[in-house]
Coordinates of C-alpha atoms and ligand atoms in Angstrom, one line a residue:
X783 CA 185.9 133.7 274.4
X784 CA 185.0 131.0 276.9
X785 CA 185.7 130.9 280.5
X786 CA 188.6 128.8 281.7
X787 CA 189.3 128.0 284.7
X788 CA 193.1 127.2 286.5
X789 CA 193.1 124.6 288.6
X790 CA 196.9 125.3 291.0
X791 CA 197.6 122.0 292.6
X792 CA 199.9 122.1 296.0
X793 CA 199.4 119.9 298.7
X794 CA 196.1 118.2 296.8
X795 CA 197.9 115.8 294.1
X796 CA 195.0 113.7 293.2
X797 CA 192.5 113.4 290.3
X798 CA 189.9 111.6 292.9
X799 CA 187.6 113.1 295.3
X800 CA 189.6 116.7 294.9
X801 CA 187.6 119.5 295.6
X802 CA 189.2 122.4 293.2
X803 CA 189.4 120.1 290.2
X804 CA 185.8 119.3 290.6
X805 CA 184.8 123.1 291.0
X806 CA 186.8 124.0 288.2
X807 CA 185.4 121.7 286.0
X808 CA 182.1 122.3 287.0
X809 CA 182.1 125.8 286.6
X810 CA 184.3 126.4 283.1
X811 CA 184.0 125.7 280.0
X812 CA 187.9 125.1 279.6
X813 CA 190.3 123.9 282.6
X814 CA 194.1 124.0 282.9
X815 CA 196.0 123.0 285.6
X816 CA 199.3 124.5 287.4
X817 CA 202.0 122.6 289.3
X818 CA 205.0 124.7 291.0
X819 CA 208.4 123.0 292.5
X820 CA 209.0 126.4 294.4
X821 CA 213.1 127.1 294.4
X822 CA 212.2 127.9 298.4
X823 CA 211.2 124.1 299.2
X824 CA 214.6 123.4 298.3
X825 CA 216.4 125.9 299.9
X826 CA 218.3 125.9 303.6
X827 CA 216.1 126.6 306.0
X828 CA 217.4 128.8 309.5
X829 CA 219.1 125.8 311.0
X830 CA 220.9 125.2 307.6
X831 CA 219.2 122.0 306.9
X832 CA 217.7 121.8 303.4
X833 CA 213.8 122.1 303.7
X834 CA 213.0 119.2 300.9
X835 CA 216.1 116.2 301.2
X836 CA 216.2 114.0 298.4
X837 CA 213.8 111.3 299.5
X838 CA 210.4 113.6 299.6
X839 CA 211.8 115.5 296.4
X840 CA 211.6 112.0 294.5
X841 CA 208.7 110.7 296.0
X842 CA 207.0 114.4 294.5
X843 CA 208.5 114.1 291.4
X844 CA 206.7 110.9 291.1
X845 CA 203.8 112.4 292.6
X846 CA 203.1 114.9 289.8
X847 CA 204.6 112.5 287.2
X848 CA 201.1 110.5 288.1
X849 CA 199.4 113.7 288.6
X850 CA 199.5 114.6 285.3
X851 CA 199.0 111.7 283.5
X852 CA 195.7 111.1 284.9
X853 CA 195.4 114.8 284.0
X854 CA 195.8 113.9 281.1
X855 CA 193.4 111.2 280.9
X856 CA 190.7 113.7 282.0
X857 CA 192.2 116.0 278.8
X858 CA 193.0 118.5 281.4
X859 CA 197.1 119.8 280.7
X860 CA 199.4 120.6 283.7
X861 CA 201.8 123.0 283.3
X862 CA 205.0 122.6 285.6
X863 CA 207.2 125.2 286.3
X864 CA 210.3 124.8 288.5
X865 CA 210.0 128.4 289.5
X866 CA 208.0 130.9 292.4
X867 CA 204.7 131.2 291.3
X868 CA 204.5 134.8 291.6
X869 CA 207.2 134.9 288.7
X870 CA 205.9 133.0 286.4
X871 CA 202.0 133.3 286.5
X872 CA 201.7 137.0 285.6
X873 CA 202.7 135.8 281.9
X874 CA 201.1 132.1 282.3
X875 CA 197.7 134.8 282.2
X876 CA 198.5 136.5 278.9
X877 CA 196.2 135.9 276.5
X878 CA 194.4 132.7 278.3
X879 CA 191.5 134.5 279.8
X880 CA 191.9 132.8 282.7
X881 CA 188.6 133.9 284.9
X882 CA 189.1 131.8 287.9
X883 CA 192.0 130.0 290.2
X884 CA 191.1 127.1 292.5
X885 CA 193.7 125.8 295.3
X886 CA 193.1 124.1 297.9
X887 CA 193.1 126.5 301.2
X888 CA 196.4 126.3 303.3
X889 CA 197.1 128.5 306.7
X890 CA 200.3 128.2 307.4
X891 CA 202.6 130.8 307.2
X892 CA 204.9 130.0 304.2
X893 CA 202.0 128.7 302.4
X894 CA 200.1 131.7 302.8
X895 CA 202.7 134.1 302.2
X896 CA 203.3 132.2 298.8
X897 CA 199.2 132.3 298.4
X898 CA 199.2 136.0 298.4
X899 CA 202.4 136.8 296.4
X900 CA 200.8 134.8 293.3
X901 CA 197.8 136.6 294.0
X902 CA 198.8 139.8 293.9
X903 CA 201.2 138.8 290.8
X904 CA 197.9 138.5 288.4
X905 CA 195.7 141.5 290.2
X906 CA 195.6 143.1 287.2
X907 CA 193.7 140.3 285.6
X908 CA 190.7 140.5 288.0
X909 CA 190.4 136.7 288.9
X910 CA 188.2 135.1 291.3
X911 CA 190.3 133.4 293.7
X912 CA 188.7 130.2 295.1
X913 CA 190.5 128.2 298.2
X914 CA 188.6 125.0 299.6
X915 CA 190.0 123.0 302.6
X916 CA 190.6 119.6 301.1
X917 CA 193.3 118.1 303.5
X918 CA 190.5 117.4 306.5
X919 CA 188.6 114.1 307.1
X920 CA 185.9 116.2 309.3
X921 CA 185.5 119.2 306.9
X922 CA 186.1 122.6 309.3
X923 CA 182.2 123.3 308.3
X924 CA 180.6 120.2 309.9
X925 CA 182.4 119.9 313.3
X926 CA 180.4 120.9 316.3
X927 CA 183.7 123.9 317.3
X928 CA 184.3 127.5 316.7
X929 CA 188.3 127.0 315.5
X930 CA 188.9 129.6 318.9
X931 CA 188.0 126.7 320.7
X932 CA 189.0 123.3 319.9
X933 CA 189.5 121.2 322.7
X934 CA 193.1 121.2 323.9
X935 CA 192.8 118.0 324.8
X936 CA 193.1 115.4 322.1
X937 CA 190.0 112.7 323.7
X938 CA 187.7 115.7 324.4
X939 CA 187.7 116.4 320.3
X940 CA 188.1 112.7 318.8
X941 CA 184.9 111.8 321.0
X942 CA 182.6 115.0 320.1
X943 CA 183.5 115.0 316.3
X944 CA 182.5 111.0 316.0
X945 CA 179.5 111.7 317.5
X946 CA 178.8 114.6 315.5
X947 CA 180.5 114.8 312.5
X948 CA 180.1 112.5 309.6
X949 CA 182.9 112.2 307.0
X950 CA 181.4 114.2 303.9
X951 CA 181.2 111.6 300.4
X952 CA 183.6 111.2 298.1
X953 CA 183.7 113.8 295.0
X954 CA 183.1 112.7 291.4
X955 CA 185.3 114.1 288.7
X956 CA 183.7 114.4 285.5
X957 CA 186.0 114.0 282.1
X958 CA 186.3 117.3 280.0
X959 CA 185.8 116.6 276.2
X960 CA 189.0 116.2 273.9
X961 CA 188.8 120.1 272.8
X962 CA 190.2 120.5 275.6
X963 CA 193.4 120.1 275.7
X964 CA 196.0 122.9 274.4
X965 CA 199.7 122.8 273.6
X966 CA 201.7 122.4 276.5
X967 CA 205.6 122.2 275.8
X968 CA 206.3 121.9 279.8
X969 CA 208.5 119.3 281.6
X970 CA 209.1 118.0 284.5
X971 CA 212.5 118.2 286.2
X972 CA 214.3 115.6 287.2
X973 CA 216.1 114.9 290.7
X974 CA 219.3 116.2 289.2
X975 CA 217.0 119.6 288.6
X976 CA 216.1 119.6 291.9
X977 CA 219.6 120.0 293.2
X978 CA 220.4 116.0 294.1
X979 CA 222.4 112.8 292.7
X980 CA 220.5 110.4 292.0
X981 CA 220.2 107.6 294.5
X982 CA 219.2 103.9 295.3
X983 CA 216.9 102.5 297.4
X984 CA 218.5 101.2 300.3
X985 CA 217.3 97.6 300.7
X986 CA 216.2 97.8 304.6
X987 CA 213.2 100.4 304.2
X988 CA 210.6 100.3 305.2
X989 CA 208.8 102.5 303.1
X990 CA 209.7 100.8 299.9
X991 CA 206.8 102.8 297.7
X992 CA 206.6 105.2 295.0
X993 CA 204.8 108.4 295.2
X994 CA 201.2 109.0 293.4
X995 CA 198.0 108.7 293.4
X996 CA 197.8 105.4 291.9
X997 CA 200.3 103.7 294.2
X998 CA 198.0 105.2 297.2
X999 CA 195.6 103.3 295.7
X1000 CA 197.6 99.8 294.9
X1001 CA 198.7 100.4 299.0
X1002 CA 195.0 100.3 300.2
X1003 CA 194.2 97.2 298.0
X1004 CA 197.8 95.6 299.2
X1005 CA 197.1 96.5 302.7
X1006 CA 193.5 96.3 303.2
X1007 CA 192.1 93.6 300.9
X1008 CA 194.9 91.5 299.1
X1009 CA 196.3 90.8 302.7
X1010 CA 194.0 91.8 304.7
X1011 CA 196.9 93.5 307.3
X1012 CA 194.0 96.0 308.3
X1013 CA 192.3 93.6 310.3
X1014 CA 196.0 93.4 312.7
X1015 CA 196.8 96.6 312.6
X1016 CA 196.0 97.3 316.5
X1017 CA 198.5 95.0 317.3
X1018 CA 201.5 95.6 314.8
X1019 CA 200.9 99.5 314.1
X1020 CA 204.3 99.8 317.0
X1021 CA 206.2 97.8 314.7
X1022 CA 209.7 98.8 313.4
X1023 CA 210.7 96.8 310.7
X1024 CA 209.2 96.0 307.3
X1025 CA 206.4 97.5 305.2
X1026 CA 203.3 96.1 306.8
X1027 CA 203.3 97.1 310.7
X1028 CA 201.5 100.1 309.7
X1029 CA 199.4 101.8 306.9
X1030 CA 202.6 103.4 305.4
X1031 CA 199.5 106.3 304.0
X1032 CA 200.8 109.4 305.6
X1033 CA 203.5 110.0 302.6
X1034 CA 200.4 109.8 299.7
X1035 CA 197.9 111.7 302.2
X1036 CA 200.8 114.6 303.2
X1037 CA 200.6 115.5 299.7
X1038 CA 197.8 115.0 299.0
X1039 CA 197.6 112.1 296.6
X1040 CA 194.8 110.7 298.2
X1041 CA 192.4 111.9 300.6
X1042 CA 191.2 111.4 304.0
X1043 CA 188.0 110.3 303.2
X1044 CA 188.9 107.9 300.6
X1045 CA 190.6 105.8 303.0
X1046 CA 187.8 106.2 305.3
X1047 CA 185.2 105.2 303.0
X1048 CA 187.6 102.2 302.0
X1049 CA 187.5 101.5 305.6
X1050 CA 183.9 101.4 306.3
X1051 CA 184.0 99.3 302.7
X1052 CA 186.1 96.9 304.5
X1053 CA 184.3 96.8 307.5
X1054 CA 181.0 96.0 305.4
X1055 CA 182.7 93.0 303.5
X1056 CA 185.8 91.4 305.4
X1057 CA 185.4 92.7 309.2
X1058 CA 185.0 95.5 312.1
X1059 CA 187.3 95.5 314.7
X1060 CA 189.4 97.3 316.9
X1061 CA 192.2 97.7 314.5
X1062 CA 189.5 99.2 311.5
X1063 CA 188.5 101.8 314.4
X1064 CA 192.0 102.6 315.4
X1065 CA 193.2 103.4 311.6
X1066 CA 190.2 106.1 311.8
X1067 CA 190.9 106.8 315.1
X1068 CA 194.8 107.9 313.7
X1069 CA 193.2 109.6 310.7
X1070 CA 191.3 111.7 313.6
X1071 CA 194.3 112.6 315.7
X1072 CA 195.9 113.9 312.0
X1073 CA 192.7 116.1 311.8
X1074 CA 193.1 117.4 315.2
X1075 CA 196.8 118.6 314.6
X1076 CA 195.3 120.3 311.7
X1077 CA 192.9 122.0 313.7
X1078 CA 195.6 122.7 316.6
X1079 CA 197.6 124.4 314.3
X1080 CA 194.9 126.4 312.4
X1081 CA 193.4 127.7 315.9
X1082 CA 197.2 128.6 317.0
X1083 CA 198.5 129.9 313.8
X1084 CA 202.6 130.5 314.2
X1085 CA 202.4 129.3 317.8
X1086 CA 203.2 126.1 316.4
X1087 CA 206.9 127.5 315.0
X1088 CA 207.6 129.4 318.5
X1089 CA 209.9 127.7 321.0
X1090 CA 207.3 128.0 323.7
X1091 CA 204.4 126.4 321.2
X1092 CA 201.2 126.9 322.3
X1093 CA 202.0 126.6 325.9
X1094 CA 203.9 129.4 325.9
X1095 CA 206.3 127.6 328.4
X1096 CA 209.7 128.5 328.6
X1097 CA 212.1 125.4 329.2
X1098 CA 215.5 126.8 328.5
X1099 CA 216.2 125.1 325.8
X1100 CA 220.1 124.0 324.5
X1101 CA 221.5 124.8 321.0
X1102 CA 224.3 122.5 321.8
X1103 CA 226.2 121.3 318.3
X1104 CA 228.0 118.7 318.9
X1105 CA 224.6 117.1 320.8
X1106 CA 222.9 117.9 317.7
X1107 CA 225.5 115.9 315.5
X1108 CA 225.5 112.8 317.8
X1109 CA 221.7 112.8 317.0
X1110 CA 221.8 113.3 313.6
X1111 CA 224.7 111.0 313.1
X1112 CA 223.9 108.2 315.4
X1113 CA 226.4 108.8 317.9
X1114 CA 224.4 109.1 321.1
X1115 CA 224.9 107.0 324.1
X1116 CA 221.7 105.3 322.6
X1117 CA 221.6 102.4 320.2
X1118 CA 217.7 102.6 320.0
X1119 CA 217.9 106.3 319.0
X1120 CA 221.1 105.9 317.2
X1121 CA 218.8 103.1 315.1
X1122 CA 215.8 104.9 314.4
X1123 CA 218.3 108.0 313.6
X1124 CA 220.1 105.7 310.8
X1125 CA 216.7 104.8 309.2
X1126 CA 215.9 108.4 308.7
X1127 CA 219.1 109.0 307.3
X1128 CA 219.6 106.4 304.7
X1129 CA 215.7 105.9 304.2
X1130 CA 213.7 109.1 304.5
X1131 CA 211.0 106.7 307.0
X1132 CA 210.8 106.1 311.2
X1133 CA 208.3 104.6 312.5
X1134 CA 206.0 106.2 315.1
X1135 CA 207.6 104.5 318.0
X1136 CA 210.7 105.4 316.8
X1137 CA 209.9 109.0 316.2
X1138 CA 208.3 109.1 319.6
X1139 CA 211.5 108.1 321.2
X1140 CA 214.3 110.4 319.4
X1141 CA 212.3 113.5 319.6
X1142 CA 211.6 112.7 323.3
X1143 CA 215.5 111.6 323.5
X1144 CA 216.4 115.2 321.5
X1145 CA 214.0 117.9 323.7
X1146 CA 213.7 115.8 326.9
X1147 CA 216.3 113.9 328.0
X1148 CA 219.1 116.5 326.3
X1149 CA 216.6 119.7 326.5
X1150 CA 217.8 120.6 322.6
X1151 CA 215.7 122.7 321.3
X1152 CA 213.5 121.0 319.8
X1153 CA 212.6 123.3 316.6
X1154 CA 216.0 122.1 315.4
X1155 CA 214.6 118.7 315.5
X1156 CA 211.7 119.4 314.0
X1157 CA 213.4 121.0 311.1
X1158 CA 215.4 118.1 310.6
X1159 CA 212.6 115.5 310.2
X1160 CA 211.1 118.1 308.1
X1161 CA 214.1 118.0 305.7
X1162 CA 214.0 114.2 305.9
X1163 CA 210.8 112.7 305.8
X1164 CA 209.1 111.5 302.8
X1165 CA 205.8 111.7 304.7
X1166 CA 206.4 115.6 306.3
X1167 CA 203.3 117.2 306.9
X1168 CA 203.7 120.5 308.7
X1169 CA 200.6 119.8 310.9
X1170 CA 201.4 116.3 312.3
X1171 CA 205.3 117.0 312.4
X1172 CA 205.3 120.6 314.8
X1173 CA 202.0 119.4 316.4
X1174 CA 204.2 116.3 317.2
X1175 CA 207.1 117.4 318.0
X1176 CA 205.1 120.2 320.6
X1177 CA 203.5 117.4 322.3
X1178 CA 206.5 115.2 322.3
X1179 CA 208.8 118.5 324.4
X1180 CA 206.2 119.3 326.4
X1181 CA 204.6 122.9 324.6
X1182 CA 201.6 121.1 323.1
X1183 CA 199.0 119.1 324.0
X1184 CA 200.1 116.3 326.0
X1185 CA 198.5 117.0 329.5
X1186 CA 200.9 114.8 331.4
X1187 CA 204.1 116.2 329.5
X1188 CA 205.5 113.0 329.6
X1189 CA 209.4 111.7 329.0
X1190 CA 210.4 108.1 327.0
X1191 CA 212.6 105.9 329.0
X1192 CA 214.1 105.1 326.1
X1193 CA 216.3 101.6 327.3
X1194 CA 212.5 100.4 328.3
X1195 CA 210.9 101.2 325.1
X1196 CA 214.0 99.5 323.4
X1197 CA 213.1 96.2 326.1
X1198 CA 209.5 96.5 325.3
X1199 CA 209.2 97.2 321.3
X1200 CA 212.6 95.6 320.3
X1201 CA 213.4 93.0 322.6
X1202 CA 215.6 90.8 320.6
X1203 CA 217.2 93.9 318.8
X1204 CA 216.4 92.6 315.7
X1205 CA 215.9 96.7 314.4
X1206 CA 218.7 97.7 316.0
X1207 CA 221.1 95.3 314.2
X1208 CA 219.3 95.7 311.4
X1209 CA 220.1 99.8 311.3
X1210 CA 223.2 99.4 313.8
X1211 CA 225.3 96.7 311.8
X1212 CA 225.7 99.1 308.9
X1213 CA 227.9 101.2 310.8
X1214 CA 230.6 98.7 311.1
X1215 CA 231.2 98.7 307.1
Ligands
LIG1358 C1 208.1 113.7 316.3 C2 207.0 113.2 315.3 C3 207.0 113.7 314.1 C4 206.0 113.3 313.2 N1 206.0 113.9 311.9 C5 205.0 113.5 311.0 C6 205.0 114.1 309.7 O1 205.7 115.0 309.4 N2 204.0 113.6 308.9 C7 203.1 112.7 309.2 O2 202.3 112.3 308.4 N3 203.1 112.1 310.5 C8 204.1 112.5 311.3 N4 204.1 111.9 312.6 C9 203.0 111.0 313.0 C10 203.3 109.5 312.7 O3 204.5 109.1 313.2 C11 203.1 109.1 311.2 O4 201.9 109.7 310.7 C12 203.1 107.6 311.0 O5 204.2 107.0 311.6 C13 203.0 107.3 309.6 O6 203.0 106.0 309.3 P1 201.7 105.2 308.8 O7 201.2 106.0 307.6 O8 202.1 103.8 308.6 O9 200.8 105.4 310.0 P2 199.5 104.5 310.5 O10 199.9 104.0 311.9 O11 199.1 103.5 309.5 O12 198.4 105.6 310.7 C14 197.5 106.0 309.7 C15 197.6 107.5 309.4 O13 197.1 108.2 310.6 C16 197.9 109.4 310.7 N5 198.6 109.4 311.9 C17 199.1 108.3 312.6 N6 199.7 108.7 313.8 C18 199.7 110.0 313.8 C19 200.1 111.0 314.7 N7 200.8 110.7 315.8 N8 199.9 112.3 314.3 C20 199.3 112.7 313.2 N9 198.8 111.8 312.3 C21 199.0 110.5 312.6 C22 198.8 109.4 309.5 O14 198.2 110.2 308.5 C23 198.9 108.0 309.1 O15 199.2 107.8 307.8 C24 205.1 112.3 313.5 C25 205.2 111.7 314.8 C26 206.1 112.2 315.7 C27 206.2 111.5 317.0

């Protein structure tokens, strides 16, 4: 019987420039791959928020939707399962002579306790396990640290990685031949599955995209060379309204739907053919401080989840509810916060100015604690990334890496970023209906 390989995609949803697919493929003679919407991402998490709200579960279900039709263009099959891993694979291995499993390598708690239930679920079958890091831009071999000690200070690692790290190539993936593809009598759920209502787009997003690789794709060609927006982006990335002030990548590159380097390639591509400027630099320059949040959280483990982060500091933080329902509802003495806070409701999307200012708003100004407001934008956000939204939120209340533990005067920001309240009446005017 030949060797087949399983190819178990998680936070890696691409066909292009993926490391497990192309290891699998080189190294079988037959490939399947695996996609698992775990019951637990839906689930209440501690603070009773539910971990996965409706806008990230439709932008997934998209997500794999694309995943595996250009799966299926490769003649690879996904199966999808809307069950824990460790339940269903032990049978998902009978009678498939699966000999190896390829996932991309995640450190995180959840993530690896999930890693090792599914693991020990098909012992008996004797697999090679195979885990890559995919998610970087600098790969965790090629940077000039020990993990122990990466710089605490974000400056002190941007400037030593760009001058010795270069972002590895792009991965080819290689089409398997017509034999093989197998029966595969899986479906995907749909958002009613999932535990939601379906739901319409509200028209004021900003984040007006569809999840999958292939939209990634039609963004960087929208935003880079159809428009051309790149070139500006220095000066409109602290926008608030519309969907070209920023990239609008993280949601695609949080799941993985494209990569790191692809867009960095793309950008060197662009800076080759239409121009190099500061706002080219600075979209690598963000791409690098989302590798260094991966790196802060990979040095300090479950530091990141503690109320003291990796400061250790204790603050004496308030768990006051009522506080906590005037943020999430709008209702604090605010209208910049109470703003940003309605876009996140009724859109899944905040801008980075925004987020700066109602986390700093939540853990400095009221001293909440702030892993509540974490966990909310974790329920919420379309783009949610575990590294950039605790490694945030710890710099934002003080337990991170922000050497001047700073606090948002939040009226000034409004003066400064919205000073014809043009986003505020956009978000605020809703209210009175
Ligand atoms: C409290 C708080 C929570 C956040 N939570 C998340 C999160 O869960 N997921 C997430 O992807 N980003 C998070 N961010 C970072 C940032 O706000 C978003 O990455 C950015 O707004 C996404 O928009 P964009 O893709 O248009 O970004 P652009 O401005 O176009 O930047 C390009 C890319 O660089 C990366 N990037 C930019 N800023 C940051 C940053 N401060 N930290 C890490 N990476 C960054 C993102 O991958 C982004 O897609 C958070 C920021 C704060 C202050």
């Amino acid at each position: 019987m030949s060797n087949t390989g399983l190819v178990w995609f998680r936070n890696n949803l691409r066909c292009q420039d993926n490391i497990s697919l192309h290891k699998a493929i080189a190294e079988n003679e037959k490939v399947l791959a695996i996609y698992f919407f775990d019951p637990r991402h839906y689930d209440n998490d501690r603070f009773g928020f539910k971990k996965t709200e409706k806008y990230r579960a439709k932008f997934l279900l998209e997500t794999v939707t694309a995943l595996k039709l250009n799966l299926e263009k490769l003649n690879i099959p996904l199966f999808v399962y809307q069950q824990y891993p460790e339940d269903v694979m032990p049978q998902f291995f009978e009678g498939r002579n699966i000999s190896n499993v390829y996932t991309q390598k995640e450190w995180t708690k959840e993530e690896t306790d999930v890693s090792e239930a599914a693991k020990n679920s098909i012992d008996r079958y004797g697999v090679t396990w195979h885990e890559d890091f995919d998610q970087f831009l600098f790969h965790p071999e090629d940077i000039p640290f020990d993990i122990q000690n990466i710089p605490q200070v974000f400056t002190n690692f941007r400037k030593k990685c760009e001058k010795y790290v270069s972002v590895r190539p792009q991965i080819t993936i290689e089409k398997l031949p017509e034999s093989n593809r197998v029966e595969n009598t899986t479906e995907l759920p749909i958002v009613l599955d999932l535990g939601f209502e379906d739901f319409a787009e509200d028209s004021r997003t900003a984040f007006p995209f569809c999840g999958g690789e292939n939209e990634a794709l039609k963004r960087i060609e929208a935003y880079f060379w159809d428009t051309k927006k790149l070139s500006y982006y220095k000066k409109t990335r602290n926008g608030l309204i519309g969907k070209d002030y920023s990239s609008k990548l993280s949601a695609w590159l949080a799941n993985g739907s494209i990569s790191a380097r692809t867009i960095y390639h793309e950008i060197k591509k662009y800076e080759q053919q239409v121009t190099k400027n500061d706002s080219t630099y600075w979209l690598i320059f963000e791409l690098i401080w989302r590798d260094f949040f991966k790196y802060i959280s990979l040095k300090h483990g479950n530091h990141i989840f503690r109320i003291g982060g990796i400061l250790q500091k204790d603050y004496g933080w308030k768990t006051d509810e009522e506080m906590l329902d005037q943020w999430i509802n709008a209702e604090t003495s605010e209208p910049f916060v109470n703003a940003n806070m309605l876009e996140i409701k009724y859109t899944g999307w905040m801008s980075n100015r925004g987020r700066q200012n109602v986390a700093s708003f939540f853990a400095k100004e009221q001293e909440l604690d702030w892993r509540i407001g974490a966990a909310y934008f974790e329920s919420m956000l379309i783009d949610y990334d575990v590294h950039s939204n605790y490694g945030n939120w710890l710099y934002v209340a003080g337990v991170g890496n922000d050497p001047r533990d700073r606090k948002f005067n939040i009226k000034s920001q409004a003066e400064r970023y919205d000073p014809q309240q043009k986003y505020q009446n956009l978000w605020l005017q809703s209210k009175l209906f």
